[in-house]
Amino acid sequence: LFSNAFTHVKVSSTTSSSNQVVTETTCTSSSTISVQNDDALDTTLFVIRAKNRIGLLQIITRVFKVLGLKIEKAIIEFEGEFFVKKFYVNDSNGKKIEKVEYLEKIQKALLEAIDGDDGGAGVTAPSAVAVSGRGVVVRKPGLKMELGDRKAKVEKMFGLMDEFLKNDSISLQKDILDHVEFTVARSRFSFDDFEAYQALAHSVRDRLIERWHDTHQYFKKKDPKRIYFLSLEFLMGRSLTNSVTNLGIQDEYADALTQLGFDFEVLAEQEGDAALGNGGLARLAACQMDSLATLDYPAWGYGLRYQYGLFRQIIVDGFQHEQPDFWLNFGNPWEIERVHVSYPVKVEAVAYDNPIPGYGTRNAINLRLWAAKPSDQYDMESYTTGDYINAIVNRQKAETISNVLYPDDRSYQGKELRLKQQFFFVSASLQDIIRRFKDLHRNFDEFPEKVALQINDTHPSISIAEVMRVLVDEEHLDWSKAWDIACRIFSVTIHAVQPEGLEKIPVDLLGSVLPRHLEIIYEINYRLMEELKKSFGQDYDKLSRMSIIEEGAVKSIRMANLSLACCHSVNGVSRVHLETLKTRVFKRRWIVVSNPSLCSIISKWLGTEAWIRNVDLIAGLREYAEDPDLHTEWKNMKRVNKMRLAEYIETLTSVKVSEHINFTSFFARKLAHLLSPDQAIYPIFQVSLDAMFDVQIKRIHEYKRQLLNILGIIHRYDCIKNMDETDKRRVVPRVCIIGGKAAPGYEVAKKIIKLCHVVADKVNNDPDVGDLLKVVFIPDYNVSVAELVIPGSDLSQHLSTAGHEASGTGCMKFLMNGCLLLATADGSAVEIAEEIGAENMFLFGAKVDEVPALREKGTTLKGSLQFARVVRMVRDGYFGLKDYFKSLCDTVEDGGDFYLLGYDFASYLEAQAAADRAFVDQEKWTQMSILSTAGSGKFSSDRTIEEYAQQSWGIEPCKCPF
């Protein structure tokens, strides 16, 4: 506590004839504390001068009490808005405090309590009165330290407060058992795996909080420019393994748990995913938070604490069903509820803080998530009138705002709830940001020098209008000055590529929910159009396209255009897809968690673990890409990872993947040509680990073309069915793995899932195919499942129609894990090909500049004969449900093939054949795999964050000293 005090300290000591010692401490907020030890007094006098606010007297007296000091007498005087409080204090033995170093530490503790720390708690507030006149109730709780006997000597108290938690095995065991008894409230002699996980998580959190507090105290002391990351989605996944990895104490915890009779890996599996996002956008946000912490940047993340995250996907008879994800049912040990940090946004926004540790650094930053709670004011009005039922209804309505990951917006009600969620999240975050700025600054001219706001996609774009409202209406800045400030603080990353994916809000809806914001947006648009006319004259078509207001049957606000009009830095919008989103979002630490065996190999061959933080070092693997010893280690690592995946698959399906090479394995089959066909063995439900694990896992969508994958599987199945036994021996066995969720209202996507299952039923039970082809659908795919699937994959498919994938973040994760890519020239695959060489990938399909012309051909554009055959098999009911799949077949035939599956099918089959040929030559395949990993450094989120920090945000690292 004392070693990290953030105040600017000025200490002067004088010894008079009466041996009076006077010290004075000041801080940036004009509070002063002087100390007098006059010989004429039998106590030490602390004179505190500070701005008056509710609760401050209790805070000061609590500090003295916690430090084991006795207040003998107190005198209070007022000087305008300041008060002067004199406290006559003795130590626990009733004597004056003589040592100067103790006096200095007490002064620092008092100042920290009076002026607050912005630590992870972020509990500072100017007072219990309104922030910007809006009635926010954010009260300073003061020091709440429970450090043993409060009557202990001051020396012992200081010693305890200067210590940090230890990480030796005995200390860890003691902490875990203490949490079993005192946090989980179980006997330390009888607790199960889940209770052990909870205790373990709390002990890890204790260590996170130490770093977290130190980091934010240091930020406040240095007062750097900070980046505030606004995102409605964060796919953080599981926190336990990531936290102990970043803290550097995973081995210590594993050893401590082993001695207690528990396995770290087993306990880690007890944690559920925090599924607070849909896909790549949310995973980007999580990875960037990790990188911001690791690179020591002063940063905060802001989002919503959804009561129910992304739905759980349940597969019943091949059909997707959605169930609520009750991820908070058993609590979340990683969050800290801040009931005293709340802001009014019609309802109360209550803060929940989540520490994010950096890797190889003491820094730990904060992800603050807002939950909606009913306003006490409205509840009291209802209770006062005796309307208890109405009070309960209002409470339920309030909590609805943050109940579910933003809803389907096809209905008016869905659009309205989504808009309320966006504004609720934005308003609370901006109130918090402005409050923090005002703690140390009064002039908004300094705002762009201290604050950078990053908008993650267009969901938080209403923050632009909210900033203008606050600056103009509440801070009384003129429009031009407010707009200049807004343009200097905002930057944005837009993830959608397709126009229909860009968010629009109906004018009528925005006017009914946020009328003042609609006025502000109209004013922004008017000034924008007047400015554009100077460049484009009366070109109304161009002006109409660039306008924030979209005219039409439903007059709407284009939120992407609003972002473009204001933000000084824009990522993800481009004229051609080659320049589309170039955000590199793979988090380097992810591989340490998900693929430790690969991590060990890389560290061994590079001779250092520094590559985990320095992304460029991994390119050094290229030097060893042909080394036979590395090949042996690489193949063993891949086999172990495939075994883990195979065990997981077996728990979900009837498909058993055998560990051992036998006559059903491909490489044994290469020798089986000496046997007669009737001597070959083809178990229906078993394949070997030597088979190619072919994976496509991502959100189910027509443009991602899982349907192309399934039709390719049908073609492979059809070919095998028509082969003689001699030809079958030359087939590369495959386990085709598909996973992903369809949006609840997306019927085409749901039919694709069902088609996958009926094809799997047919293929997996056909004795003519045997072990040559298996199809598996992994339900409820999430971040944790990805940690099994991605390291265990040989080939990964990324099939989006060129020009539709904004980035394809999964592509990068597979690349880093040495998985070969079969992909269209879309999204990040373009840059990956440039980095590792197209010869180390399997590229296919139309290029982005060819797509528009191909679509114009309409019904004259014909697919290959192979494509027509496999679609006909589905249409004719070969796999059952003929009527059900008719509409799905219609989407790719009769001129309706918008995503060009038919046109790309022949090229797709050629790429698959090339993958088969490469897989047969295992030395070549392994070399390609090593080169894939070696070329992945460019796609680290660390590199992206460094670029953003320098080019967009204007922030510098602020490393908390150890």
PDB file of C-alpha atoms in Angstrom, residues 229 231 233-236 276-288 310 406 456-457 459 493-496 581 583-586 697-699 703-704 781 783 805-813 941:
ATOM      1  CA  PHE A 229     -12.051   0.266 -25.227  1.00  0.00           C
ATOM      2  CA  SER A 231     -17.315  -3.061 -26.932  1.00  0.00           C
ATOM      3  CA  GLU A 233     -19.093  -8.077 -26.774  1.00  0.00           C
ATOM      4  CA  PHE A 234     -16.189  -9.782 -25.005  1.00  0.00           C
ATOM      5  CA  LEU A 235     -15.490 -13.476 -25.525  1.00  0.00           C
ATOM      6  CA  MET A 236     -13.107 -13.941 -22.614  1.00  0.00           C
ATOM      7  CA  LEU A 276     -20.513 -12.568 -23.635  1.00  0.00           C
ATOM      8  CA  GLY A 277     -20.185 -12.361 -27.407  1.00  0.00           C
ATOM      9  CA  ASN A 278     -20.940 -14.025 -30.720  1.00  0.00           C
ATOM     10  CA  GLY A 279     -17.680 -14.578 -32.562  1.00  0.00           C
ATOM     11  CA  GLY A 280     -14.669 -12.838 -34.039  1.00  0.00           C
ATOM     12  CA  LEU A 281     -15.628  -9.345 -32.921  1.00  0.00           C
ATOM     13  CA  ALA A 282     -15.907 -10.467 -29.305  1.00  0.00           C
ATOM     14  CA  ARG A 283     -12.750 -12.573 -29.440  1.00  0.00           C
ATOM     15  CA  LEU A 284     -10.868  -9.590 -30.885  1.00  0.00           C
ATOM     16  CA  ALA A 285     -11.950  -7.508 -27.909  1.00  0.00           C
ATOM     17  CA  ALA A 286     -10.733 -10.170 -25.459  1.00  0.00           C
ATOM     18  CA  CYS A 287      -7.385 -10.587 -27.216  1.00  0.00           C
ATOM     19  CA  GLN A 288      -6.814  -6.855 -27.385  1.00  0.00           C
ATOM     20  CA  LEU A 310     -24.829 -16.394 -26.102  1.00  0.00           C
ATOM     21  CA  TYR A 406     -28.179  -8.064 -27.524  1.00  0.00           C
ATOM     22  CA  ASN A 456     -15.326  -1.814 -31.391  1.00  0.00           C
ATOM     23  CA  ASP A 457     -17.728  -1.998 -34.359  1.00  0.00           C
ATOM     24  CA  HIS A 459     -22.648  -0.850 -31.559  1.00  0.00           C
ATOM     25  CA  THR A 493     -12.894  -0.616 -36.038  1.00  0.00           C
ATOM     26  CA  ILE A 494     -15.791  -1.686 -38.257  1.00  0.00           C
ATOM     27  CA  HIS A 495     -16.105  -5.437 -38.698  1.00  0.00           C
ATOM     28  CA  ALA A 496     -18.940  -5.771 -41.184  1.00  0.00           C
ATOM     29  CA  LEU A 581     -10.222  -5.287 -42.065  1.00  0.00           C
ATOM     30  CA  THR A 583      -6.814  -6.257 -37.625  1.00  0.00           C
ATOM     31  CA  ARG A 584      -4.518  -9.001 -36.424  1.00  0.00           C
ATOM     32  CA  VAL A 585      -6.185 -10.537 -33.461  1.00  0.00           C
ATOM     33  CA  PHE A 586      -4.405 -13.706 -32.450  1.00  0.00           C
ATOM     34  CA  ILE A 697     -15.649 -24.248 -37.024  1.00  0.00           C
ATOM     35  CA  LYS A 698     -17.321 -20.849 -37.129  1.00  0.00           C
ATOM     36  CA  ARG A 699     -20.726 -19.206 -36.986  1.00  0.00           C
ATOM     37  CA  TYR A 703     -21.490 -16.565 -46.827  1.00  0.00           C
ATOM     38  CA  LYS A 704     -19.168 -18.725 -44.695  1.00  0.00           C
ATOM     39  CA  TYR A 781     -18.850 -24.586 -29.952  1.00  0.00           C
ATOM     40  CA  VAL A 783     -13.721 -20.698 -26.712  1.00  0.00           C
ATOM     41  CA  GLU A 805     -15.160 -12.062 -44.620  1.00  0.00           C
ATOM     42  CA  ALA A 806     -14.043  -8.988 -42.706  1.00  0.00           C
ATOM     43  CA  SER A 807     -11.061 -10.740 -41.156  1.00  0.00           C
ATOM     44  CA  GLY A 808     -11.532 -14.405 -40.372  1.00  0.00           C
ATOM     45  CA  THR A 809      -9.852 -14.429 -36.979  1.00  0.00           C
ATOM     46  CA  GLY A 810     -10.109 -18.209 -36.650  1.00  0.00           C
ATOM     47  CA  CYS A 811      -7.856 -18.507 -39.690  1.00  0.00           C
ATOM     48  CA  MET A 812      -5.028 -16.968 -37.678  1.00  0.00           C
ATOM     49  CA  LYS A 813      -5.490 -19.281 -34.691  1.00  0.00           C
ATOM     50  CA  SER A 941      -2.817  -8.745 -31.395  1.00  0.00           C
TER      51      SER A 941
END
